[in-house]
Coordinates of N, CA and C in Angstrom, one line a residue:
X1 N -15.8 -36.1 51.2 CA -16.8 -35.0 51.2 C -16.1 -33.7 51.6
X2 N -15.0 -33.9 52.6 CA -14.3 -32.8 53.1 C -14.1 -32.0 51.7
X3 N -13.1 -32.5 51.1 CA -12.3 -31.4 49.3 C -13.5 -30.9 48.6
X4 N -14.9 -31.5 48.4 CA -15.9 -31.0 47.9 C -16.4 -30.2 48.7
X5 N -16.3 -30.0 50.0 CA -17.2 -28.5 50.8 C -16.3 -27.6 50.6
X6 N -15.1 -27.8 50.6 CA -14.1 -26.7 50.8 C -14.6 -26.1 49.0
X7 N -14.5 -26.9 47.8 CA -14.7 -25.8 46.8 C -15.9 -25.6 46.8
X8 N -16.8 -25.4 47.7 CA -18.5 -25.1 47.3 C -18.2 -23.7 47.7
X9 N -20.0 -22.9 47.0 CA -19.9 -21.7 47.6 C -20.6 -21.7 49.2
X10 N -20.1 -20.9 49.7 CA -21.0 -20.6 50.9 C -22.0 -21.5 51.9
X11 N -23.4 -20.9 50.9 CA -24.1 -21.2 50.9 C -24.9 -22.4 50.8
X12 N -24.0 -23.0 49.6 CA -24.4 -24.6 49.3 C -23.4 -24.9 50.2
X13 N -22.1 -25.1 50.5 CA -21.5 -25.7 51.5 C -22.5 -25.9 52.7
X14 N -23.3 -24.9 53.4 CA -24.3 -24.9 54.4 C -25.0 -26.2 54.2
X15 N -25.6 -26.2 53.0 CA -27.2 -27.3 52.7 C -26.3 -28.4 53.1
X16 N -24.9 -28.5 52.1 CA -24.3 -30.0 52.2 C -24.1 -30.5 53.6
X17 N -23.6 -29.6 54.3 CA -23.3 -30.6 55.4 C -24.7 -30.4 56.1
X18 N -25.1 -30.4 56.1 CA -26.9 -30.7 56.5 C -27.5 -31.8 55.9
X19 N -26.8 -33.0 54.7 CA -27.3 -33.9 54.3 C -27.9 -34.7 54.8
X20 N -28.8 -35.2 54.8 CA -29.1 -36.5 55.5 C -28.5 -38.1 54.6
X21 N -27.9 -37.5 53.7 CA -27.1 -39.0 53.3 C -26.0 -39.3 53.4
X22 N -26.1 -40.7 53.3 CA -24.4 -41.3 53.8 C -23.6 -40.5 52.7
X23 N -22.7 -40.1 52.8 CA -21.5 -39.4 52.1 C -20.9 -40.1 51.0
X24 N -20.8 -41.0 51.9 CA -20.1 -42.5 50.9 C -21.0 -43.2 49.4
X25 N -22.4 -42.8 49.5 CA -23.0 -43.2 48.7 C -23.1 -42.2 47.6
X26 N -22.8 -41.1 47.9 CA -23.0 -39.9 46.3 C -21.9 -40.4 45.5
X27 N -22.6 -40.4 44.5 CA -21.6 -40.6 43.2 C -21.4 -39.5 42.3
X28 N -22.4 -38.7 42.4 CA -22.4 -37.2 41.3 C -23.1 -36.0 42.3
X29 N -22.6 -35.0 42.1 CA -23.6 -34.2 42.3 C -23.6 -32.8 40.9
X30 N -24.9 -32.4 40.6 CA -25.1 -31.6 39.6 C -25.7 -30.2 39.9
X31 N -24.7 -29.2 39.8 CA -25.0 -27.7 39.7 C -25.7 -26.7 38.9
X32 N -26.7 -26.2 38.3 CA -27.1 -26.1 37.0 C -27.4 -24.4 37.5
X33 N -26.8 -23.6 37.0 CA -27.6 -22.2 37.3 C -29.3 -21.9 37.0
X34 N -30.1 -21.7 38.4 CA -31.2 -21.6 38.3 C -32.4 -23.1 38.1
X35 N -31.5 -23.6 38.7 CA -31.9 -25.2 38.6 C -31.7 -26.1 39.5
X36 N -33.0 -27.0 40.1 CA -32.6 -27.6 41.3 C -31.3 -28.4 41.6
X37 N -31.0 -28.9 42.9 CA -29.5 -28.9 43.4 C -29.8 -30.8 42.8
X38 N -29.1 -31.4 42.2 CA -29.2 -32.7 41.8 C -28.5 -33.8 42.7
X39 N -28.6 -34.8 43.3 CA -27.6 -35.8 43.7 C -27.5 -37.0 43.2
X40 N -26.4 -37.4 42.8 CA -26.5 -38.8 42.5 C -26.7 -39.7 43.6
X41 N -27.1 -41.0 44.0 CA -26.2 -41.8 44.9 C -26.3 -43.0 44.6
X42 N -25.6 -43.9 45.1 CA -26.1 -45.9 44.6 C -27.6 -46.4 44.6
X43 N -27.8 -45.2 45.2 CA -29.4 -45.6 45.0 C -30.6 -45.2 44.3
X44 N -29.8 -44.0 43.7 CA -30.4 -43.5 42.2 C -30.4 -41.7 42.3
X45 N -30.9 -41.3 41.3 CA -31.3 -39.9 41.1 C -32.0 -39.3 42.6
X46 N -31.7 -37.8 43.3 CA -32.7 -37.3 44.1 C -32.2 -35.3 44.1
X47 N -33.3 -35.1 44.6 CA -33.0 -34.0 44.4 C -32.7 -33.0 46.1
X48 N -32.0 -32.1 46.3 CA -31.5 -31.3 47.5 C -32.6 -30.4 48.0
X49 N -32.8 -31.0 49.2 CA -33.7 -29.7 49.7 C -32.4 -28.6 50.3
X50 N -33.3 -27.1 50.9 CA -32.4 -26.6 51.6 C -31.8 -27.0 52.9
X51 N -32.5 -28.1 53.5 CA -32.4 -28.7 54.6 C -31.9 -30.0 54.7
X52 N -31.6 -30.0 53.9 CA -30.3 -31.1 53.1 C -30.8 -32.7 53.3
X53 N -32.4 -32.2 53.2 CA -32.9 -33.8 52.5 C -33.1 -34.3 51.2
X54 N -33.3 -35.5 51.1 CA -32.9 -36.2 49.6 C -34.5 -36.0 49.4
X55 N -35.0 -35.5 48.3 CA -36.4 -35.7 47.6 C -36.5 -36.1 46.0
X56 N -37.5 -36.4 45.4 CA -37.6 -37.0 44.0 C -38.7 -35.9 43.9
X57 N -39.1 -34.8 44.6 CA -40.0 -33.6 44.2 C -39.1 -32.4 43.8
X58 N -38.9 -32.3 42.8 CA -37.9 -31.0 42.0 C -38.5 -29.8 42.6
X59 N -40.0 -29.7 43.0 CA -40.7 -28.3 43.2 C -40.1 -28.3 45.0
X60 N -39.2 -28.9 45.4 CA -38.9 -29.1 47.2 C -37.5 -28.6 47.1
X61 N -37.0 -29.2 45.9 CA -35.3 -29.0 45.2 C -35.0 -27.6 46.3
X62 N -33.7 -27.7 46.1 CA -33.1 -26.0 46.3 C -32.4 -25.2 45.1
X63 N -32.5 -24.3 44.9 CA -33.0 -23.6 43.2 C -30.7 -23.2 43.1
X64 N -30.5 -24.1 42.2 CA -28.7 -23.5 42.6 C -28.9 -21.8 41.5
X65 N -28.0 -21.0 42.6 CA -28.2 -19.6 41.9 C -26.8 -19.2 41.1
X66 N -27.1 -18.7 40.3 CA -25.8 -17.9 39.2 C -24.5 -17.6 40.1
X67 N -24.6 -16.4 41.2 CA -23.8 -16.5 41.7 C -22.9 -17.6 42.5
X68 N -23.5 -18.5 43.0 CA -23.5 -19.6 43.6 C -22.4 -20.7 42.9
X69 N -22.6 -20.3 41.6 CA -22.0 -21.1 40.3 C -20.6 -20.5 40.4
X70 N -20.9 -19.4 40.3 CA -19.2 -18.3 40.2 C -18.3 -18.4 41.8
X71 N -19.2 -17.9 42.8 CA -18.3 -18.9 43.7 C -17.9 -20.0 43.9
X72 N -18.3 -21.1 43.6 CA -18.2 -22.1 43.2 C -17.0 -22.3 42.7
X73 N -17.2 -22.0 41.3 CA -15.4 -22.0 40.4 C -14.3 -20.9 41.1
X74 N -14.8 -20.2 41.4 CA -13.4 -19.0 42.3 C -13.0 -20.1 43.4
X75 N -13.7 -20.6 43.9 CA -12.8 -21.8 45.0 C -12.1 -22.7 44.1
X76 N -13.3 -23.6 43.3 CA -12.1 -24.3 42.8 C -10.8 -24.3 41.8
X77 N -10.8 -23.2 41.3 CA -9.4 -22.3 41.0 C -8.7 -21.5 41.5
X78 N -8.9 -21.5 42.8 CA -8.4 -20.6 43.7 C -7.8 -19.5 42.9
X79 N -9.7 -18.9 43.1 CA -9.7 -17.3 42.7 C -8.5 -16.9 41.2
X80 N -8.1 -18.3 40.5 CA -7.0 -18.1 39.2 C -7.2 -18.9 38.0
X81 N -8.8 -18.9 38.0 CA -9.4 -19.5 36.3 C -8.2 -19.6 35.4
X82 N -7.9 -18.4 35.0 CA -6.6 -19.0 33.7 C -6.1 -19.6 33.9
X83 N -5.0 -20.2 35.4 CA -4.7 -21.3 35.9 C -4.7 -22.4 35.0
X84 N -5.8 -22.8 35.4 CA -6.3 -23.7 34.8 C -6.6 -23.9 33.3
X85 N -6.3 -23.5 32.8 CA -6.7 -23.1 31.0 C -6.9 -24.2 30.6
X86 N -6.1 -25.2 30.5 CA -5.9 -25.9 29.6 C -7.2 -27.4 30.1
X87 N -7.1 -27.1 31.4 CA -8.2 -28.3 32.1 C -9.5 -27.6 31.6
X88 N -10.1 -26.3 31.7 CA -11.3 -25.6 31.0 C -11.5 -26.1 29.6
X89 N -10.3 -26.2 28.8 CA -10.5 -26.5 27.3 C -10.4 -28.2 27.4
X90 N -10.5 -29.0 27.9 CA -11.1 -30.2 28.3 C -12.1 -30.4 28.5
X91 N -12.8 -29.6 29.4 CA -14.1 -29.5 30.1 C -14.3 -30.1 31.2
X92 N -13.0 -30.2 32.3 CA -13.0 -30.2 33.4 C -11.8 -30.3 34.2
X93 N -12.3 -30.0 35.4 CA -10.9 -29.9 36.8 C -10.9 -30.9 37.3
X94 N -9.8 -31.5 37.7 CA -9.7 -32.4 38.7 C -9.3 -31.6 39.8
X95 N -9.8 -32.3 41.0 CA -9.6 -31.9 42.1 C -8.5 -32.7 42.8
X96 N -8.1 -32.7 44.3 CA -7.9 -33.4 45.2 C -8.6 -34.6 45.6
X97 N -7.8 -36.0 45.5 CA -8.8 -36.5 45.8 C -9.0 -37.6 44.4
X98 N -8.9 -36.8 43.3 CA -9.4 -37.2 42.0 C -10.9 -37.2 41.6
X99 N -11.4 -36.6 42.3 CA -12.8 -36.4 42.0 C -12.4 -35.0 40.8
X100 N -13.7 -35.1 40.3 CA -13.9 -34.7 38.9 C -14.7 -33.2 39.3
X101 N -14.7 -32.2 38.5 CA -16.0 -31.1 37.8 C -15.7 -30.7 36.3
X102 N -17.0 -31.5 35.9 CA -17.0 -31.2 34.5 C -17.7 -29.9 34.3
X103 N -17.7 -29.1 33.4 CA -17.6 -28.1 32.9 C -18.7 -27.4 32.0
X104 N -19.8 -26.5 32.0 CA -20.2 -26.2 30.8 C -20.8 -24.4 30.7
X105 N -20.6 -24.1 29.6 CA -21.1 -22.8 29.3 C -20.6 -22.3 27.9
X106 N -20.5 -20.8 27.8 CA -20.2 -20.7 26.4 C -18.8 -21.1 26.0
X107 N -18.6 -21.9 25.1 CA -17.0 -22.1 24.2 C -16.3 -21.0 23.6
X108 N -15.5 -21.0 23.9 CA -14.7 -20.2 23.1 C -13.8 -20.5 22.5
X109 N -14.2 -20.4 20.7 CA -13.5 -21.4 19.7 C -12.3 -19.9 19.3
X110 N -11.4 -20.8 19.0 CA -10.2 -20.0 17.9 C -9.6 -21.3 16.8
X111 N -10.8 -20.7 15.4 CA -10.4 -21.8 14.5 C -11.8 -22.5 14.6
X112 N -10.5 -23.6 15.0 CA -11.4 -25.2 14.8 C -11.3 -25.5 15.8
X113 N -10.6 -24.8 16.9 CA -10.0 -25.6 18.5 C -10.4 -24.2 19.6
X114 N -11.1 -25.2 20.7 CA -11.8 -24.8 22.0 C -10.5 -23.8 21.8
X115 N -10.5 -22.4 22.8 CA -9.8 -21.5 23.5 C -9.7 -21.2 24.9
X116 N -11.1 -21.8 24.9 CA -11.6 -21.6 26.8 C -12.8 -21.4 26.6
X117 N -13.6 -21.3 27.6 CA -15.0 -21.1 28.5 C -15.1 -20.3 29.2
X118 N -16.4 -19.4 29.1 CA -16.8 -18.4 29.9 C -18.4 -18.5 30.2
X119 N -18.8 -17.8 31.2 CA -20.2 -17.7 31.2 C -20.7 -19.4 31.8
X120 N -19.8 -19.7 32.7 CA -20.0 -21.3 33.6 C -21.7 -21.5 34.0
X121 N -22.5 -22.3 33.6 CA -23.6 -22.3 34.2 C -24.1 -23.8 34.5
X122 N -23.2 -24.6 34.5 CA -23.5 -26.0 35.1 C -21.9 -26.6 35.0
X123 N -21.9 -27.5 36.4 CA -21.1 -27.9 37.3 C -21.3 -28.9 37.5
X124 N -21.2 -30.1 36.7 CA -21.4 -31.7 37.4 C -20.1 -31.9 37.8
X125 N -20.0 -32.4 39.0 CA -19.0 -33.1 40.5 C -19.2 -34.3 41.0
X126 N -17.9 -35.3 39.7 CA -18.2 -36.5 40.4 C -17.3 -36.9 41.5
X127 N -17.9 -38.1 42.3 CA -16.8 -37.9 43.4 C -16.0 -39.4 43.1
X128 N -14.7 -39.2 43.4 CA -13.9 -40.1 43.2 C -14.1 -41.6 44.7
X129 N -14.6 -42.4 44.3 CA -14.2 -43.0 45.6 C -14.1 -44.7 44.6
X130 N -12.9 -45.4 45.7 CA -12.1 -46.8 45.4 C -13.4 -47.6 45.6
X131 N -13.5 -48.6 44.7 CA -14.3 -50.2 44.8 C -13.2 -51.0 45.0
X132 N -12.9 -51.5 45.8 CA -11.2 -52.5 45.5 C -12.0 -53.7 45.3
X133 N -11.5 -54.1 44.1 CA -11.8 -55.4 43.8 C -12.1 -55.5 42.3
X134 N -12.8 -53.9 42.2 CA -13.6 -54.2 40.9 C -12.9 -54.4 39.6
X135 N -11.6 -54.6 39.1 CA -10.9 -55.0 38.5 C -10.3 -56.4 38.4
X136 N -10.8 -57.0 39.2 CA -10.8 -58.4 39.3 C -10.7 -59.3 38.2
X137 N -11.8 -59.3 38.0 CA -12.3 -60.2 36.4 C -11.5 -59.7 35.0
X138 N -10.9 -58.6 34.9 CA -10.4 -57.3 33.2 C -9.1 -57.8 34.2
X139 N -8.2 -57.7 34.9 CA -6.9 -58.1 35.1 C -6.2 -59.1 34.8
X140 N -6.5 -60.4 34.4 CA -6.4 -61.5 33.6 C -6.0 -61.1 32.4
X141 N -6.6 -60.4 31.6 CA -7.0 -59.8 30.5 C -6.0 -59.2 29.6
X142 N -5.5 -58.3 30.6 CA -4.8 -57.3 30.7 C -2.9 -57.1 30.8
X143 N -3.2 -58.8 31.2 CA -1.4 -58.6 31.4 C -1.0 -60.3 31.3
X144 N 0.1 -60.4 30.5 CA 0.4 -61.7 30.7 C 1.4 -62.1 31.3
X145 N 2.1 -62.7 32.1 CA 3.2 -62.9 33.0 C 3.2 -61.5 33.9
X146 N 4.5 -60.6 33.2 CA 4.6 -58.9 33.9 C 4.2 -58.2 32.7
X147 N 4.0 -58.9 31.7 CA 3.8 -57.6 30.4 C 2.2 -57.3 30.5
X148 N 1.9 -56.1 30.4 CA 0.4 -55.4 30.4 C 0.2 -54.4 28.6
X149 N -0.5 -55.2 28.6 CA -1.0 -55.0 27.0 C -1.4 -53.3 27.2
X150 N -0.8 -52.9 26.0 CA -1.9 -52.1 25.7 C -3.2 -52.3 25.5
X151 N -4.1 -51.1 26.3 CA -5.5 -51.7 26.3 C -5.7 -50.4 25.7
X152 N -7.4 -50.1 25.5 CA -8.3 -49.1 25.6 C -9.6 -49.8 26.2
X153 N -10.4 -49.1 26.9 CA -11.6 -49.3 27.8 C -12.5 -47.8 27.3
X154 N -13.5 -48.4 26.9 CA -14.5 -47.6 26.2 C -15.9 -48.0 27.1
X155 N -16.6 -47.1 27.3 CA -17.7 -47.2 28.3 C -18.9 -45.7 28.4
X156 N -20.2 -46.1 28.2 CA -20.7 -44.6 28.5 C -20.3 -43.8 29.8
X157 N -20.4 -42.5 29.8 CA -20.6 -41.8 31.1 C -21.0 -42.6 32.3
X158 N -20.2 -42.4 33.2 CA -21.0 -42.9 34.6 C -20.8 -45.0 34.6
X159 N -20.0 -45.6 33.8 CA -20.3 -46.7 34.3 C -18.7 -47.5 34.8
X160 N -18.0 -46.7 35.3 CA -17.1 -46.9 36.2 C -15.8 -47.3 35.6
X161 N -15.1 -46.7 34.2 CA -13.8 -46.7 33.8 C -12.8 -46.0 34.7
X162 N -13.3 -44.9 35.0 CA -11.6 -44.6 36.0 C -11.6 -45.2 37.1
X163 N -12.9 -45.8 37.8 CA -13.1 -46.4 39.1 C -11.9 -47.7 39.2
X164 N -12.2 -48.6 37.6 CA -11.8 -49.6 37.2 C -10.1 -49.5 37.1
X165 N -10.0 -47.9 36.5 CA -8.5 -48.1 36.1 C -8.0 -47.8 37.3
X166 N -8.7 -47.6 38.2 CA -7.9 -47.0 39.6 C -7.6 -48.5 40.1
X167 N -8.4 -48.9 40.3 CA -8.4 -50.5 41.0 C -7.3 -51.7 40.2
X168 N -6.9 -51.7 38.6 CA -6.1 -52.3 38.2 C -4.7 -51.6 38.6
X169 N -4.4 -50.2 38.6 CA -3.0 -49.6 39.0 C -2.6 -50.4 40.3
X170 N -4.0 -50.0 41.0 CA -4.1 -50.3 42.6 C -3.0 -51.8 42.4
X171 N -4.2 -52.9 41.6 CA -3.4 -54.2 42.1 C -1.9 -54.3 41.4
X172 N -1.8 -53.4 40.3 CA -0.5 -54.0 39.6 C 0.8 -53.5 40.5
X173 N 0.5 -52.4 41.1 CA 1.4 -51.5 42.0 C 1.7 -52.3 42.8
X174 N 0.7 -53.1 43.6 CA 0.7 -54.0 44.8 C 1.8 -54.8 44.8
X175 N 2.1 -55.5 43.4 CA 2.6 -56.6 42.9 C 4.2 -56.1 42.6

């Protein structure tokens, strides 16, 4: 939670550490200009008061503001967006940590191919945290004696491929 307060703005830095949730349990959190403050956690969808309780009443939400957005990315580019260019034309930064913020606003095409992003107005921040183990069962799979197949792992949003590929590195490294 620490690398995630340091790039918030201000202001939402305040609400966060006022959470009343275990830290360990957020899985996402979602920025949206002019849009309540979203959290994920193992225990489902909830929304941020200012008082940094979890509610499922969006009208209790805390409203994330425009500017709020833009501070927001000036931290996490330390104040040097084009820095970053080529993670923008992805549609997201990795942080410290390996936690994620994906990216969205206007595109900016040249051609047929992204150029960059401007006009940032939503900020989904997922947070990177280890399952050890959860590669357990796909590691078999994956390697026969010392040789490790080429794989590909295909999966919607949100159902734990880097979690997974973290946890196979984890054990192969071990070995």
């Amino acid at each position: 939670m620490e690398t995630i307060l340091k790039i918030m703005a201000v202001h939402l830095r305040a609400i966060l550490q006022k959470i009343s949730a275990d830290p360990k349990g957020i899985v996402e959190m979602r920025l949206r200009a002019e849009k309540p403050l979203l959290i994920h956690t193992i225990s489902g969808k909830f929304f941020l008061t200012e008082e940094g309780e979890l509610t499922t009443k969006a009208m209790r939400a805390y409203v994330v503001k425009k500017n709020e957005l833009h501070e927001t990315m000036e931290y996490i580019s330390n104040y040097s967006l084009y820095a970053f260019e080529e993670e923008v034309r992805q549609g997201y930064i990795t942080l410290a940590g390996g936690h994620r913020v994906g990216l969205c606003g206007r595109t900016i095409l040249e051609g047929n191919r992204i150029r960059g992003m401007k006009y940032i107005t939503y900020l989904n921040i997922r947070f990177a945290r280890p399952v050890i183990g959860c590669a357990n069962g796909i590691l078999p799979l994956l390697k026969e004696g010392e040789k490790v197949y080429n794989t590909l792992i295909l999966a919607p949003p949100g159902c734990g491929k880097t979690t997974m590929l973290r946890d196979v590195v984890r054990q192969l490294s071990d070995r």
